[in-house]
mmCIF file of C-alpha atoms in Angstrom:
data_model
loop_
_atom_site.group_PDB
_atom_site.id
_atom_site.type_symbol
_atom_site.label_atom_id
_atom_site.label_comp_id
_atom_site.label_asym_id
_atom_site.label_seq_id
_atom_site.Cartn_x
_atom_site.Cartn_y
_atom_site.Cartn_z
ATOM 1 C CA MET A 1 229.886 52.979 51.897
ATOM 2 C CA SER A 2 230.256 49.556 50.417
ATOM 3 C CA ALA A 3 226.998 48.278 51.759
ATOM 4 C CA PRO A 4 225.303 45.719 49.547
ATOM 5 C CA GLN A 5 222.398 47.126 47.615
ATOM 6 C CA GLN A 6 220.526 43.895 47.153
ATOM 7 C CA PRO A 7 217.290 44.178 49.018
ATOM 8 C CA THR A 8 217.021 40.681 50.326
ATOM 9 C CA ASP A 9 220.468 39.156 50.246
ATOM 10 C CA THR A 10 222.082 40.785 53.201
ATOM 11 C CA ALA A 11 223.512 37.896 55.099
ATOM 12 C CA PRO A 12 222.480 37.814 58.710
ATOM 13 C CA THR A 13 225.499 38.615 60.773
ATOM 14 C CA ASP A 14 225.946 38.213 64.444
ATOM 15 C CA THR A 15 226.270 41.676 65.848
ATOM 16 C CA ALA A 16 226.010 43.303 69.202
ATOM 17 C CA LEU A 17 222.255 43.116 69.035
ATOM 18 C CA GLY A 18 220.526 41.035 71.609
ATOM 19 C CA ASP A 19 219.350 37.615 70.529
ATOM 20 C CA ASP A 20 215.776 38.811 70.625
ATOM 21 C CA THR A 21 216.528 41.205 67.836
ATOM 22 C CA ALA A 22 217.079 39.813 64.394
ATOM 23 C CA THR A 23 220.041 41.246 62.577
ATOM 24 C CA ARG A 24 217.711 42.156 59.833
ATOM 25 C CA THR A 25 214.465 43.258 61.308
ATOM 26 C CA VAL A 26 211.688 42.789 58.828
ATOM 27 C CA LEU A 27 208.630 44.800 59.568
ATOM 28 C CA THR A 28 205.596 43.683 57.755
ATOM 29 C CA PRO A 29 202.742 46.084 57.345
ATOM 30 C CA ALA A 30 200.371 46.111 60.246
ATOM 31 C CA ALA A 31 197.693 43.479 59.921
ATOM 32 C CA SER A 32 195.169 45.687 61.597
ATOM 33 C CA GLY A 33 195.008 49.392 61.956
ATOM 34 C CA VAL A 34 195.969 49.405 65.550
ATOM 35 C CA GLY A 35 198.800 46.934 65.150
ATOM 36 C CA ASP A 36 200.017 46.469 68.674
ATOM 37 C CA PRO A 37 198.436 49.256 70.635
ATOM 38 C CA ASP A 38 199.835 47.962 73.859
ATOM 39 C CA ASP A 39 203.313 48.585 72.645
ATOM 40 C CA ILE A 40 202.650 51.816 70.869
ATOM 41 C CA LEU A 41 200.824 53.295 73.803
ATOM 42 C CA GLU A 42 203.236 52.143 76.419
ATOM 43 C CA PRO A 43 204.965 55.499 76.833
ATOM 44 C CA ALA A 44 201.712 56.955 78.021
ATOM 45 C CA VAL A 45 201.651 54.645 81.029
ATOM 46 C CA ASP A 46 203.421 57.161 83.201
ATOM 47 C CA ASP A 47 200.980 59.696 81.871
ATOM 48 C CA ALA A 48 198.158 57.821 83.516
ATOM 49 C CA LEU A 49 200.009 57.745 86.787
ATOM 50 C CA GLY A 50 201.462 61.216 86.658
ATOM 51 C CA ALA A 51 199.695 63.850 88.655
ATOM 52 C CA ASP A 52 199.816 66.327 85.858
ATOM 53 C CA ALA A 53 198.942 64.360 82.767
ATOM 54 C CA VAL A 54 196.162 66.716 81.921
ATOM 55 C CA ILE A 55 196.245 67.589 78.282
ATOM 56 C CA GLU A 56 194.677 70.916 77.673
ATOM 57 C CA PRO A 57 193.342 71.751 74.264
ATOM 58 C CA VAL A 58 196.304 73.312 72.604
ATOM 59 C CA ASP A 59 196.262 77.026 72.203
ATOM 60 C CA THR A 60 196.170 77.750 68.497
ATOM 61 C CA ASP A 61 197.707 81.130 69.046
ATOM 62 C CA ALA A 62 200.230 81.507 66.254
ATOM 63 C CA ASP A 63 202.896 83.016 68.487
ATOM 64 C CA GLY A 64 202.557 80.375 71.159
ATOM 65 C CA ALA A 65 206.255 79.578 71.067
ATOM 66 C CA ALA A 66 207.352 83.144 71.547
ATOM 67 C CA GLY A 67 204.771 83.602 74.268
ATOM 68 C CA ALA A 68 205.929 80.526 76.107
ATOM 69 C CA ALA A 69 209.513 81.677 75.948
ATOM 70 C CA GLU A 70 208.642 85.071 77.353
ATOM 71 C CA ASP A 71 206.490 83.642 80.109
ATOM 72 C CA ASP A 72 209.423 81.600 81.281
ATOM 73 C CA GLU A 73 211.958 84.344 81.647
ATOM 74 C CA ASP A 74 211.682 84.416 85.412
ATOM 75 C CA ASP A 75 211.287 80.674 85.813
ATOM 76 C CA GLU A 76 213.934 78.148 86.629
ATOM 77 C CA ASP A 77 215.955 75.938 84.335
ATOM 78 C CA GLY A 78 213.220 73.312 84.092
ATOM 79 C CA ASP A 79 211.071 75.501 81.952
ATOM 80 C CA ASP A 80 213.993 76.550 79.815
ATOM 81 C CA LEU A 81 214.501 72.880 79.057
ATOM 82 C CA LEU A 82 210.844 72.489 78.143
ATOM 83 C CA VAL A 83 211.047 75.447 75.794
ATOM 84 C CA ARG A 84 214.126 73.925 74.229
ATOM 85 C CA GLU A 85 212.321 70.592 73.908
ATOM 86 C CA GLY A 86 209.548 72.347 72.054
ATOM 87 C CA ASP A 87 211.995 74.053 69.738
ATOM 88 C CA VAL A 88 213.727 70.790 68.841
ATOM 89 C CA ALA A 89 210.403 69.022 68.363
ATOM 90 C CA GLY A 90 209.096 71.884 66.260
ATOM 91 C CA ASP A 91 212.107 71.763 63.955
ATOM 92 C CA TYR A 92 211.869 67.979 63.624
ATOM 93 C CA LEU A 93 208.176 68.024 62.756
ATOM 94 C CA GLU A 94 208.290 71.096 60.569
ATOM 95 C CA ARG A 95 210.970 69.525 58.405
ATOM 96 C CA LEU A 96 208.856 66.363 58.159
ATOM 97 C CA LEU A 97 205.832 68.349 56.985
ATOM 98 C CA ASP A 98 208.056 70.128 54.511
ATOM 99 C CA ILE A 99 209.367 66.872 53.024
ATOM 100 C CA LEU A 100 205.866 65.419 52.842
ATOM 101 C CA ASP A 101 204.670 68.640 51.207
ATOM 102 C CA LYS A 102 201.988 69.020 53.840
ATOM 103 C CA ASP A 103 200.515 72.243 55.051
ATOM 104 C CA GLY A 104 200.407 72.650 58.781
ATOM 105 C CA ASP A 105 201.650 74.951 61.474
ATOM 106 C CA ILE A 106 203.487 73.963 64.605
ATOM 107 C CA ASP A 107 202.250 75.399 67.885
ATOM 108 C CA LEU A 108 204.546 75.185 70.873
ATOM 109 C CA ASP A 109 203.577 75.609 74.480
ATOM 110 C CA VAL A 110 204.449 74.450 77.965
ATOM 111 C CA GLU A 111 201.689 72.734 79.918
ATOM 112 C CA GLY A 112 202.549 72.064 83.512
ATOM 113 C CA ASP A 113 205.907 70.294 83.471
ATOM 114 C CA ARG A 114 205.749 69.181 79.864
ATOM 115 C CA ALA A 115 206.398 70.637 76.485
ATOM 116 C CA SER A 116 203.283 70.618 74.366
ATOM 117 C CA VAL A 117 203.567 70.476 70.604
ATOM 118 C CA ALA A 118 200.679 70.610 68.175
ATOM 119 C CA ILE A 119 200.500 70.354 64.413
ATOM 120 C CA VAL A 120 197.450 72.278 63.259
ATOM 121 C CA GLY A 121 195.765 73.001 59.952
ATOM 122 C CA GLY A 122 196.181 71.219 56.660
ATOM 123 C CA LYS A 123 195.115 67.687 55.832
ATOM 124 C CA LEU A 124 196.601 65.769 58.710
ATOM 125 C CA THR A 125 194.459 62.650 59.034
ATOM 126 C CA ASP A 126 197.219 60.337 57.811
ATOM 127 C CA LEU A 127 199.436 61.633 60.616
ATOM 128 C CA ILE A 128 196.748 60.685 63.133
ATOM 129 C CA GLY A 129 195.952 57.198 61.917
ATOM 130 C CA PRO A 130 193.368 54.721 63.174
ATOM 131 C CA ASP A 131 192.544 55.485 66.790
ATOM 132 C CA GLY A 132 195.461 57.888 66.883
ATOM 133 C CA ALA A 133 198.027 55.125 66.328
ATOM 134 C CA THR A 134 200.160 57.173 63.935
ATOM 135 C CA LEU A 135 199.986 60.167 66.240
ATOM 136 C CA GLU A 136 201.260 58.002 69.111
ATOM 137 C CA ALA A 137 204.117 56.735 66.928
ATOM 138 C CA LEU A 138 205.031 60.236 65.812
ATOM 139 C CA GLN A 139 205.008 61.386 69.425
ATOM 140 C CA GLU A 140 207.354 58.541 70.317
ATOM 141 C CA LEU A 141 209.791 59.476 67.537
ATOM 142 C CA THR A 142 209.593 63.155 68.427
ATOM 143 C CA ARG A 143 210.406 62.376 72.053
ATOM 144 C CA LEU A 144 213.415 60.352 70.886
ATOM 145 C CA ALA A 145 214.587 63.187 68.641
ATOM 146 C CA VAL A 146 214.287 65.632 71.527
ATOM 147 C CA ALA A 147 216.165 63.302 73.866
ATOM 148 C CA GLN A 148 218.862 62.865 71.219
ATOM 149 C CA SER A 149 219.316 66.622 71.112
ATOM 150 C CA THR A 150 218.958 67.548 74.782
ATOM 151 C CA GLY A 151 220.327 64.401 76.390
ATOM 152 C CA VAL A 152 217.300 64.263 78.649
ATOM 153 C CA ARG A 153 214.349 61.915 78.325
ATOM 154 C CA SER A 154 211.342 63.834 77.079
ATOM 155 C CA ARG A 155 207.703 63.529 78.098
ATOM 156 C CA LEU A 156 206.414 66.019 75.587
ATOM 157 C CA MET A 157 202.866 65.706 74.374
ATOM 158 C CA LEU A 158 202.115 65.857 70.688
ATOM 159 C CA ASP A 159 198.745 66.605 69.177
ATOM 160 C CA VAL A 160 197.879 66.540 65.494
ATOM 161 C CA GLY A 161 194.838 68.180 63.976
ATOM 162 C CA GLU A 162 193.423 68.653 67.488
ATOM 163 C CA TYR A 163 192.851 64.907 67.728
ATOM 164 C CA ARG A 164 193.744 64.745 71.407
ATOM 165 C CA ALA A 165 191.891 67.944 72.202
ATOM 166 C CA LYS A 166 188.696 66.601 70.600
ATOM 167 C CA ARG A 167 189.111 63.184 72.146
ATOM 168 C CA ARG A 168 189.551 64.843 75.490
ATOM 169 C CA ALA A 169 186.387 66.892 75.046
ATOM 170 C CA ASP A 170 184.366 63.821 74.027
ATOM 171 C CA LEU A 171 185.656 61.797 76.953
ATOM 172 C CA THR A 172 184.957 64.635 79.378
ATOM 173 C CA THR A 173 181.340 64.651 78.249
ATOM 174 C CA LEU A 174 181.102 60.870 78.445
ATOM 175 C CA ALA A 175 182.624 60.778 81.921
ATOM 176 C CA GLY A 176 180.344 63.531 83.197
ATOM 177 C CA GLU A 177 177.217 61.789 81.942
ATOM 178 C CA THR A 178 178.328 58.461 83.328
ATOM 179 C CA ALA A 179 179.110 59.987 86.715
ATOM 180 C CA GLY A 180 175.625 61.507 86.839
ATOM 181 C CA ARG A 181 173.970 58.177 86.080
ATOM 182 C CA VAL A 182 176.023 56.248 88.615
ATOM 183 C CA ALA A 183 175.435 58.858 91.307
ATOM 184 C CA SER A 184 171.678 58.655 90.899
ATOM 185 C CA SER A 185 171.325 54.919 90.234
ATOM 186 C CA GLY A 186 173.956 53.664 92.638
ATOM 187 C CA GLN A 187 174.944 51.088 90.018
ATOM 188 C CA PRO A 188 178.557 50.810 88.774
ATOM 189 C CA GLU A 189 179.221 51.262 85.046
ATOM 190 C CA ARG A 190 182.090 49.911 82.959
ATOM 191 C CA LEU A 191 183.356 52.039 80.096
ATOM 192 C CA SER A 192 184.915 50.811 76.869
ATOM 193 C CA PRO A 193 188.606 49.916 76.831
ATOM 194 C CA MET A 194 190.787 53.006 76.560
ATOM 195 C CA ASN A 195 194.447 53.874 76.308
ATOM 196 C CA PRO A 196 196.247 55.443 79.286
ATOM 197 C CA PHE A 197 195.782 59.002 78.045
ATOM 198 C CA GLU A 198 192.057 58.439 77.675
ATOM 199 C CA ARG A 199 191.642 56.765 81.054
ATOM 200 C CA LYS A 200 193.487 59.609 82.723
ATOM 201 C CA VAL A 201 191.021 62.099 81.247
ATOM 202 C CA VAL A 202 188.079 60.063 82.534
ATOM 203 C CA HIS A 203 189.559 59.538 86.020
ATOM 204 C CA ASP A 204 190.138 63.269 86.363
ATOM 205 C CA VAL A 205 186.514 64.071 85.542
ATOM 206 C CA ILE A 206 185.117 61.394 87.858
ATOM 207 C CA ALA A 207 187.334 62.622 90.689
ATOM 208 C CA SER A 208 185.706 66.042 90.440
ATOM 209 C CA VAL A 209 182.165 64.671 90.875
ATOM 210 C CA ALA A 210 180.793 64.095 94.392
ATOM 211 C CA GLY A 211 179.345 60.685 95.226
ATOM 212 C CA VAL A 212 181.302 58.629 92.700
ATOM 213 C CA HIS A 213 184.828 57.359 92.192
ATOM 214 C CA SER A 214 186.617 55.352 89.520
ATOM 215 C CA GLU A 215 189.011 52.481 89.125
ATOM 216 C CA SER A 216 190.704 50.755 86.214
ATOM 217 C CA GLU A 217 190.395 47.052 85.609
ATOM 218 C CA GLY A 218 191.672 44.549 83.070
ATOM 219 C CA GLU A 219 194.902 44.321 81.121
ATOM 220 C CA GLU A 220 196.110 46.431 78.242
ATOM 221 C CA PRO A 221 194.878 46.831 75.585
ATOM 222 C CA ASN A 222 191.516 46.039 77.131
ATOM 223 C CA ARG A 223 192.008 48.012 80.311
ATOM 224 C CA ARG A 224 188.922 50.049 81.117
ATOM 225 C CA VAL A 225 187.553 52.495 83.636
ATOM 226 C CA VAL A 226 184.830 51.449 86.054
ATOM 227 C CA VAL A 227 182.735 54.199 87.635
ATOM 228 C CA LEU A 228 181.468 53.301 91.108
ATOM 229 C CA PRO A 229 179.130 54.935 93.610
ATOM 230 C CA ASP A 230 180.687 55.992 96.933
ATOM 231 C CA ARG A 231 179.236 53.488 99.397
ATOM 232 C CA MET B 1 209.597 61.791 49.106
ATOM 233 C CA LEU B 2 208.918 58.769 51.311
ATOM 234 C CA GLU B 3 212.582 57.889 51.582
ATOM 235 C CA ASP B 4 213.457 61.502 52.365
ATOM 236 C CA ALA B 5 210.837 61.596 55.092
ATOM 237 C CA LEU B 6 212.095 58.376 56.673
ATOM 238 C CA GLU B 7 215.707 59.483 56.374
ATOM 239 C CA HIS B 8 214.827 62.666 58.218
ATOM 240 C CA LEU B 9 212.964 60.806 60.961
ATOM 241 C CA VAL B 10 215.891 58.433 61.494
ATOM 242 C CA LYS B 11 218.619 61.086 61.328
ATOM 243 C CA GLY B 12 216.981 62.895 64.201
ATOM 244 C CA ILE B 13 217.237 59.978 66.600
ATOM 245 C CA VAL B 14 220.755 58.585 66.024
ATOM 246 C CA ASP B 15 224.303 59.477 67.037
ATOM 247 C CA HIS B 16 225.635 59.313 63.472
ATOM 248 C CA PRO B 17 223.108 61.030 61.200
ATOM 249 C CA GLU B 18 225.722 61.315 58.441
ATOM 250 C CA ASP B 19 225.704 57.534 58.122
ATOM 251 C CA VAL B 20 221.961 57.204 57.602
ATOM 252 C CA THR B 21 220.744 56.113 54.194
ATOM 253 C CA VAL B 22 217.282 55.070 53.087
ATOM 254 C CA ASP B 23 216.533 53.329 49.804
ATOM 255 C CA LEU B 24 213.130 52.828 48.274
ATOM 256 C CA LEU B 25 212.887 49.480 46.499
ATOM 257 C CA THR B 26 210.010 48.298 44.401
ATOM 258 C CA ASN B 27 209.481 44.648 43.609
ATOM 259 C CA ARG B 28 206.566 42.337 43.026
ATOM 260 C CA ARG B 29 205.779 42.378 46.715
ATOM 261 C CA GLY B 30 205.391 46.123 46.714
ATOM 262 C CA LYS B 31 207.462 48.976 48.053
ATOM 263 C CA THR B 32 210.104 48.568 50.716
ATOM 264 C CA LEU B 33 212.041 51.283 52.477
ATOM 265 C CA GLU B 34 215.434 50.042 53.628
ATOM 266 C CA ILE B 35 217.175 51.845 56.438
ATOM 267 C CA ARG B 36 220.940 51.627 56.863
ATOM 268 C CA VAL B 37 222.632 53.230 59.830
ATOM 269 C CA HIS B 38 225.971 53.218 61.587
ATOM 270 C CA PRO B 39 226.358 49.861 63.374
ATOM 271 C CA ASP B 40 226.424 51.653 66.724
ATOM 272 C CA ASP B 41 223.008 53.134 65.977
ATOM 273 C CA LEU B 42 221.221 49.880 65.166
ATOM 274 C CA GLY B 43 219.909 49.595 68.682
ATOM 275 C CA LYS B 44 218.552 53.119 68.597
ATOM 276 C CA VAL B 45 216.681 52.583 65.361
ATOM 277 C CA ILE B 46 215.213 49.275 66.452
ATOM 278 C CA GLY B 47 214.529 50.232 70.046
ATOM 279 C CA ARG B 48 213.680 48.081 72.996
ATOM 280 C CA GLY B 49 211.587 45.185 71.788
ATOM 281 C CA GLY B 50 211.489 46.713 68.313
ATOM 282 C CA ARG B 51 209.494 49.605 69.569
ATOM 283 C CA THR B 52 211.249 52.393 67.662
ATOM 284 C CA ALA B 53 211.235 50.438 64.411
ATOM 285 C CA LYS B 54 207.538 49.864 64.960
ATOM 286 C CA ALA B 55 206.933 53.571 65.408
ATOM 287 C CA LEU B 56 208.873 54.322 62.227
ATOM 288 C CA ARG B 57 206.794 51.754 60.362
ATOM 289 C CA GLN B 58 203.552 53.127 61.757
ATOM 290 C CA VAL B 59 204.350 56.669 60.654
ATOM 291 C CA MET B 60 205.573 55.610 57.215
ATOM 292 C CA THR B 61 202.587 53.398 56.475
ATOM 293 C CA GLY B 62 200.423 56.272 57.653
ATOM 294 C CA VAL B 63 201.801 58.594 54.996
ATOM 295 C CA GLY B 64 202.810 56.006 52.382
ATOM 296 C CA GLY B 65 200.049 53.425 52.526
ATOM 297 C CA ARG B 66 199.416 50.155 54.261
ATOM 298 C CA GLY B 67 201.454 48.050 51.831
ATOM 299 C CA LEU B 68 204.703 49.889 52.492
ATOM 300 C CA ARG B 69 207.391 47.828 54.212
ATOM 301 C CA VAL B 70 210.143 49.292 56.372
ATOM 302 C CA ASP B 71 213.275 47.248 57.023
ATOM 303 C CA VAL B 72 216.348 47.963 59.089
ATOM 304 C CA VAL B 73 219.395 46.456 57.388
ATOM 305 C CA ASP B 74 222.703 45.569 58.986
ATOM 306 C CA THR B 75 225.481 47.383 57.148
ATOM 307 C CA ASP B 76 228.627 46.413 58.949
ATOM 308 C CA GLY B 77 230.030 45.308 55.597
ATOM 309 C CA ARG B 78 230.796 41.692 56.282
#
């Protein structure tokens, strides 16, 4: 490699990159914690639309991976792929924890038609980040690493330190309480802006309550759920 | 440690992991991690609209601090 070592003197060269991509992409530190949540959260858009985007609290069973593999022995190839996705993701993340000298175990599972990967234990807050922004980024990279290995686009769900599981529980409570109020008052209520994963959790709860329904309104990143009375 | 972590993250998502190098530079503006990859992998590391580079930056500032910069450098040797 004869690449120049000077940090700032690499001459911009016209390469195959599109003109919207600078030859040297300089990434300044995020001005705010959430940076550009719209962009970071974009992969979850299909999650909100998918029928099965339910994220269950991840089983902390230490032999989750082995269990998942055994459960799948009489299933079709789809589940084999999901198990393989989990294995690749687990290796990728475990090596990262190792390099960062972080404690943490990797739990692997298959939830519906997705691989589910969770990093549990240890001090993991800096892998979660403000409003889960670092977790979303790590999920994005893990999906790319899995796709690189399997050749198939991955929709795996990553959780760190039970962040998603807790967020899900909190939102389930919030949605249930809101549904109760709207059902008795007949008055619509708007919730705070949420990302697609969060809105999906709320929509699912509202859909299970008689007498109310929900819609989303507004544009990312300020898109929010509105809970409405039925007629 | 930071450069090893970033190198690992990048190696996992490119076609030519053997050509990935990451250097940690320190100057008066703070710490910068410079990523060099095979020219054919530049698009993968940057991603559509810079999305992958943004994810790499988000993870690295998460573990290395807000002031850490992450740059992708063209290394086609011209």
